[in-house]
Amino acid sequence: MKNVNRPELWILLLGIDEKEITVVRYSTTQQNSLITDEISVAGPGDFKQRLEAAVYDNEPLLQDYGNIRIVIRAKNFLLLPPDVTDEAEAEQLLRASVASANEEASLADTLGDEEPRVAMLLEEGVFGFLKRTFANGQIYSHLTPLIKAATELSATVAHRQMHINLEETTMDVTVAGEGRLEAANTFSFKDINDAAYFALKMWETLGLDQRSDELLLTGKHKDRGQLLETLRRYVETAMPEMIPAKALKLGEKVAEIPHILLQAAVQGNNTEKR
């Protein structure tokens, strides 16, 4: 990984999960400037220590970027009711919903004022490390960019939409209609048929119409095509989700960016520092 010139004119996006850090960097003044990297944090022992080592071993991450956004895929999270704004109350609700005593609660920032806030449980010390190391960084749950994207797109069409982001062992599902979020969750799966079952069960539970409502699929899973083929047996409008037009300016490698980070990049354009 190399340093960039004039980092104050660059955006740094970090996607963090238990196995790796996905790094996306691009300039706000240059077209086709996109740089992507992956840093492993897999291994035994304390996750915070592994995360710290990975960050400090890659000095370009510590440059003074103009804008930093950090998206964390936490195992334990909770979409908060709109009237919950107090962090202590949010933590109480989150801990009541999961059985985890060895993690610290973090109330994730949002990309706007209208989306539901997402509380996360992270391993002790992780949130504090990220806030200290990336002082001007915004920290989000992995669901936050997906929620914003789903609600914004649904406001432009006359039907409801289900979005599925299919990763290696998880699928993120958001449902929205008329600019309002109806559901958002992440499911773990081992077999692609299980992913199809979760999606169709959620579709049925929420009463989506198999002829008029849309199902949009994205993600890097090798069996994404197989899942789409299965879903099309039951949902007439199941289709791949297109790359947002705003993202094309990032460069030729834009298709390599994980969908969640791609949405975070697009949504942050209005808040980028110069």
Short mmCIF file of C-alpha atoms in Angstrom, two decimals:
data_model
loop_
_atom_site.label_atom_id
_atom_site.label_comp_id
_atom_site.label_asym_id
_atom_site.label_seq_id
_atom_site.Cartn_x
_atom_site.Cartn_y
_atom_site.Cartn_z
CA MET A 1 0.00 0.00 0.00
CA LYS A 2 1.38 3.38 -1.04
CA ASN A 3 0.90 6.90 0.30
CA VAL A 4 -1.09 9.39 -1.78
CA ASN A 5 -0.18 12.96 -2.58
CA ARG A 6 -2.26 15.66 -0.90
CA PRO A 7 -4.33 13.22 1.20
CA GLU A 8 -6.56 16.10 2.35
CA LEU A 9 -8.15 15.86 -1.11
CA TRP A 10 -8.78 12.12 -0.77
CA ILE A 11 -11.53 10.01 0.78
CA LEU A 12 -10.69 6.92 2.85
CA LEU A 13 -13.31 4.19 3.25
CA LEU A 14 -12.70 1.23 5.55
CA GLY A 15 -14.86 -1.86 5.65
CA ILE A 16 -14.06 -3.89 8.76
CA ASP A 17 -15.16 -7.41 9.65
CA GLU A 18 -13.63 -10.22 11.71
CA LYS A 19 -11.44 -11.40 8.82
CA GLU A 20 -10.19 -8.35 6.94
CA ILE A 21 -10.12 -4.63 6.37
CA THR A 22 -11.24 -3.56 2.90
CA VAL A 23 -9.61 -0.24 2.00
CA VAL A 24 -11.02 2.10 -0.65
CA ARG A 25 -9.35 5.42 -1.45
CA TYR A 26 -10.22 7.97 -4.12
CA SER A 27 -9.52 11.61 -4.89
CA THR A 28 -12.21 14.28 -4.85
CA THR A 29 -10.41 16.19 -7.62
CA GLN A 30 -9.13 13.44 -9.95
CA GLN A 31 -11.16 11.02 -12.03
CA ASN A 32 -10.16 7.34 -12.19
CA SER A 33 -8.16 7.70 -8.97
CA LEU A 34 -9.71 4.70 -7.23
CA ILE A 35 -7.34 2.53 -5.17
CA THR A 36 -8.50 -0.65 -3.41
CA ASP A 37 -6.64 -2.89 -0.95
CA GLU A 38 -7.40 -5.74 1.43
CA ILE A 39 -5.64 -6.26 4.77
CA SER A 40 -6.08 -9.51 6.69
CA VAL A 41 -7.00 -9.36 10.37
CA ALA A 42 -7.77 -13.06 10.64
CA GLY A 43 -6.08 -15.15 13.29
CA PRO A 44 -6.25 -16.27 16.90
CA GLY A 45 -6.33 -14.04 19.93
CA ASP A 46 -7.72 -10.62 20.68
CA PHE A 47 -9.41 -8.92 17.71
CA LYS A 48 -8.55 -5.42 18.91
CA GLN A 49 -4.84 -6.27 18.98
CA ARG A 50 -5.01 -7.77 15.50
CA LEU A 51 -6.87 -4.71 14.22
CA GLU A 52 -4.35 -2.32 15.79
CA ALA A 53 -1.42 -4.25 14.29
CA ALA A 54 -3.01 -4.23 10.83
CA VAL A 55 -3.61 -0.48 10.94
CA TYR A 56 -0.18 0.47 12.30
CA ASP A 57 1.60 -1.86 9.87
CA ASN A 58 0.00 0.02 6.95
CA GLU A 59 1.17 3.59 7.35
CA PRO A 60 -0.83 5.00 4.39
CA LEU A 61 -3.99 4.45 6.46
CA LEU A 62 -2.75 7.09 8.89
CA GLN A 63 -2.40 9.92 6.39
CA ASP A 64 -4.50 13.04 6.99
CA TYR A 65 -7.39 12.25 4.66
CA GLY A 66 -10.03 14.87 3.99
CA ASN A 67 -12.86 12.50 4.89
CA ILE A 68 -12.88 9.07 6.53
CA ARG A 69 -15.81 6.66 6.72
CA ILE A 70 -15.60 3.38 8.61
CA VAL A 71 -18.21 0.68 8.06
CA ILE A 72 -18.20 -2.15 10.60
CA ARG A 73 -19.92 -5.50 10.16
CA ALA A 74 -20.86 -6.27 13.77
CA LYS A 75 -22.46 -9.58 14.70
CA ASN A 76 -24.70 -7.96 17.31
CA PHE A 77 -26.69 -4.88 16.34
CA LEU A 78 -30.13 -3.34 16.76
CA LEU A 79 -32.15 -0.89 14.69
CA LEU A 80 -33.33 1.63 17.23
CA PRO A 81 -36.88 3.00 17.41
CA PRO A 82 -37.04 6.61 16.15
CA ASP A 83 -37.71 7.99 19.62
CA VAL A 84 -34.55 6.47 21.12
CA THR A 85 -31.77 9.08 20.95
CA ASP A 86 -30.15 8.63 24.37
CA GLU A 87 -27.05 6.42 24.22
CA ALA A 88 -27.65 4.86 27.62
CA GLU A 89 -31.16 3.84 26.62
CA ALA A 90 -29.88 2.52 23.30
CA GLU A 91 -27.26 0.40 25.04
CA GLN A 92 -29.87 -0.97 27.45
CA LEU A 93 -32.13 -2.00 24.57
CA LEU A 94 -29.22 -3.55 22.67
CA ARG A 95 -27.95 -5.60 25.61
CA ALA A 96 -31.47 -6.80 26.32
CA SER A 97 -31.69 -8.14 22.76
CA VAL A 98 -28.42 -10.13 22.74
CA ALA A 99 -26.47 -12.28 25.17
CA SER A 100 -22.97 -10.79 25.12
CA ALA A 101 -21.25 -9.44 28.20
CA ASN A 102 -17.71 -9.13 26.84
CA GLU A 103 -18.36 -6.45 24.27
CA GLU A 104 -18.91 -2.69 24.43
CA ALA A 105 -21.88 -0.90 22.97
CA SER A 106 -21.40 1.74 20.29
CA LEU A 107 -24.15 3.92 18.90
CA ALA A 108 -23.30 4.19 15.22
CA ASP A 109 -23.45 7.48 13.39
CA THR A 110 -25.85 7.78 10.46
CA LEU A 111 -25.44 9.12 6.95
CA GLY A 112 -28.47 11.37 7.38
CA ASP A 113 -31.08 12.51 9.85
CA GLU A 114 -34.00 10.39 8.66
CA GLU A 115 -32.59 6.87 8.82
CA PRO A 116 -33.00 4.76 11.96
CA ARG A 117 -29.88 4.71 14.08
CA VAL A 118 -28.11 1.39 14.52
CA ALA A 119 -26.56 0.38 17.82
CA MET A 120 -23.71 -2.15 17.70
CA LEU A 121 -21.86 -4.34 20.15
CA LEU A 122 -18.13 -4.42 19.38
CA GLU A 123 -15.31 -6.20 21.16
CA GLU A 124 -14.03 -4.14 24.04
CA GLY A 125 -11.69 -1.35 23.00
CA VAL A 126 -12.40 -1.50 19.24
CA PHE A 127 -14.65 1.55 19.05
CA GLY A 128 -12.31 3.63 21.18
CA PHE A 129 -9.29 2.62 19.10
CA LEU A 130 -11.00 3.63 15.87
CA LYS A 131 -12.17 6.97 17.29
CA ARG A 132 -8.68 7.81 18.56
CA THR A 133 -6.83 6.68 15.46
CA PHE A 134 -9.22 8.17 12.89
CA ALA A 135 -10.24 11.31 14.77
CA ASN A 136 -12.29 12.80 11.93
CA GLY A 137 -13.80 9.48 10.91
CA GLN A 138 -17.49 8.63 10.86
CA ILE A 139 -18.35 5.12 12.05
CA TYR A 140 -21.36 3.22 10.70
CA SER A 141 -22.99 -0.14 11.01
CA HIS A 142 -22.85 -2.18 7.82
CA LEU A 143 -26.62 -1.79 7.55
CA THR A 144 -26.64 2.01 7.56
CA PRO A 145 -25.52 2.60 3.94
CA LEU A 146 -27.88 -0.17 2.76
CA ILE A 147 -30.83 1.36 4.60
CA LYS A 148 -30.20 4.79 3.15
CA ALA A 149 -29.81 3.42 -0.37
CA ALA A 150 -33.00 1.37 -0.13
CA THR A 151 -35.16 4.18 1.25
CA GLU A 152 -33.88 6.73 -1.26
CA LEU A 153 -34.44 4.45 -4.25
CA SER A 154 -37.90 3.39 -3.08
CA ALA A 155 -38.99 7.03 -3.02
CA THR A 156 -38.48 7.20 -6.81
CA VAL A 157 -40.68 4.22 -7.77
CA ALA A 158 -44.32 3.27 -7.26
CA HIS A 159 -43.68 -0.23 -5.90
CA ARG A 160 -41.94 -1.81 -2.93
CA GLN A 161 -38.42 -3.21 -3.17
CA MET A 162 -36.35 -5.86 -1.44
CA HIS A 163 -32.56 -5.50 -1.65
CA ILE A 164 -30.23 -8.43 -0.96
CA ASN A 165 -26.48 -8.04 -0.51
CA LEU A 166 -24.98 -11.53 -0.68
CA GLU A 167 -21.60 -12.00 0.97
CA GLU A 168 -19.55 -15.12 1.69
CA THR A 169 -21.56 -16.37 4.69
CA THR A 170 -24.10 -13.58 5.26
CA MET A 171 -26.91 -11.86 3.41
CA ASP A 172 -28.08 -8.35 4.21
CA VAL A 173 -31.74 -7.73 3.42
CA THR A 174 -33.53 -4.38 3.35
CA VAL A 175 -37.12 -3.70 2.33
CA ALA A 176 -38.51 -0.25 1.61
CA GLY A 177 -41.49 1.38 -0.01
CA GLU A 178 -42.46 4.99 -0.70
CA GLY A 179 -39.24 6.20 0.88
CA ARG A 180 -39.81 4.38 4.17
CA LEU A 181 -37.87 1.46 5.61
CA GLU A 182 -39.98 -1.61 6.34
CA ALA A 183 -37.33 -4.09 7.44
CA ALA A 184 -33.57 -4.57 7.62
CA ASN A 185 -31.61 -7.55 8.88
CA THR A 186 -28.57 -9.74 8.31
CA PHE A 187 -28.80 -13.53 8.10
CA SER A 188 -26.01 -16.08 8.30
CA PHE A 189 -26.14 -19.10 6.01
CA LYS A 190 -24.02 -22.08 5.00
CA ASP A 191 -25.88 -23.23 1.88
CA ILE A 192 -27.19 -21.00 -0.91
CA ASN A 193 -30.57 -22.71 -0.64
CA ASP A 194 -30.81 -21.47 2.93
CA ALA A 195 -30.24 -17.93 1.65
CA ALA A 196 -33.08 -18.39 -0.82
CA TYR A 197 -35.36 -19.64 1.96
CA PHE A 198 -34.59 -16.64 4.21
CA ALA A 199 -35.25 -14.20 1.38
CA LEU A 200 -38.52 -15.77 0.25
CA LYS A 201 -39.78 -16.18 3.81
CA MET A 202 -39.15 -12.50 4.47
CA TRP A 203 -40.83 -11.62 1.17
CA GLU A 204 -43.91 -13.63 2.19
CA THR A 205 -43.98 -12.30 5.76
CA LEU A 206 -43.95 -8.68 4.59
CA GLY A 207 -46.60 -9.34 1.96
CA LEU A 208 -44.64 -8.25 -1.10
CA ASP A 209 -46.26 -8.85 -4.48
CA GLN A 210 -44.42 -11.36 -6.68
CA ARG A 211 -45.55 -9.60 -9.86
CA SER A 212 -45.33 -5.88 -9.13
CA ASP A 213 -42.68 -5.52 -6.40
CA GLU A 214 -38.95 -5.78 -7.09
CA LEU A 215 -36.16 -7.93 -5.69
CA LEU A 216 -32.68 -6.53 -6.34
CA LEU A 217 -29.60 -8.69 -5.76
CA THR A 218 -25.98 -7.68 -5.38
CA GLY A 219 -22.83 -8.99 -3.66
CA LYS A 220 -19.68 -10.95 -4.42
CA HIS A 221 -20.81 -14.48 -3.50
CA LYS A 222 -19.77 -17.05 -6.10
CA ASP A 223 -23.29 -18.55 -6.16
CA ARG A 224 -25.12 -15.25 -6.62
CA GLY A 225 -26.26 -16.33 -10.07
CA GLN A 226 -27.70 -19.56 -8.67
CA LEU A 227 -29.59 -17.65 -5.99
CA LEU A 228 -31.01 -15.26 -8.57
CA GLU A 229 -32.17 -18.17 -10.71
CA THR A 230 -33.98 -19.70 -7.71
CA LEU A 231 -35.61 -16.43 -6.69
CA ARG A 232 -36.89 -15.83 -10.23
CA ARG A 233 -39.03 -18.97 -9.93
CA TYR A 234 -41.11 -17.15 -7.33
CA VAL A 235 -40.55 -13.42 -7.97
CA GLU A 236 -41.06 -12.19 -11.53
CA THR A 237 -39.03 -9.00 -11.05
CA ALA A 238 -35.94 -10.49 -9.37
CA MET A 239 -32.85 -8.96 -11.02
CA PRO A 240 -29.26 -7.86 -10.37
CA GLU A 241 -28.88 -4.45 -8.75
CA MET A 242 -27.11 -1.92 -10.95
CA ILE A 243 -24.10 0.15 -9.90
CA PRO A 244 -25.32 3.65 -8.96
CA ALA A 245 -24.66 6.13 -11.76
CA LYS A 246 -22.94 8.49 -9.30
CA ALA A 247 -20.36 5.81 -8.59
CA LEU A 248 -19.11 5.53 -12.17
CA LYS A 249 -16.97 8.63 -11.75
CA LEU A 250 -14.82 6.74 -9.23
CA GLY A 251 -13.07 4.91 -12.03
CA GLU A 252 -12.81 1.72 -14.02
CA LYS A 253 -12.36 -0.45 -10.92
CA VAL A 254 -15.63 0.62 -9.35
CA ALA A 255 -17.12 -2.87 -9.80
CA GLU A 256 -14.43 -4.22 -7.44
CA ILE A 257 -15.73 -2.22 -4.49
CA PRO A 258 -17.97 -4.17 -2.08
CA HIS A 259 -21.56 -2.96 -2.41
CA ILE A 260 -21.75 -1.53 1.11
CA LEU A 261 -18.64 0.61 0.66
CA LEU A 262 -19.84 1.66 -2.77
CA GLN A 263 -23.05 2.98 -1.24
CA ALA A 264 -21.10 4.71 1.54
CA ALA A 265 -18.97 6.43 -1.10
CA VAL A 266 -21.95 7.64 -3.10
CA GLN A 267 -23.88 8.83 -0.07
CA GLY A 268 -20.97 10.79 1.36
CA ASN A 269 -20.41 12.97 -1.68
CA ASN A 270 -22.27 15.92 -0.21
CA THR A 271 -20.22 15.92 3.00
CA GLU A 272 -16.73 15.54 1.60
CA LYS A 273 -14.20 18.01 2.98
CA ARG A 274 -12.01 20.03 0.66
#
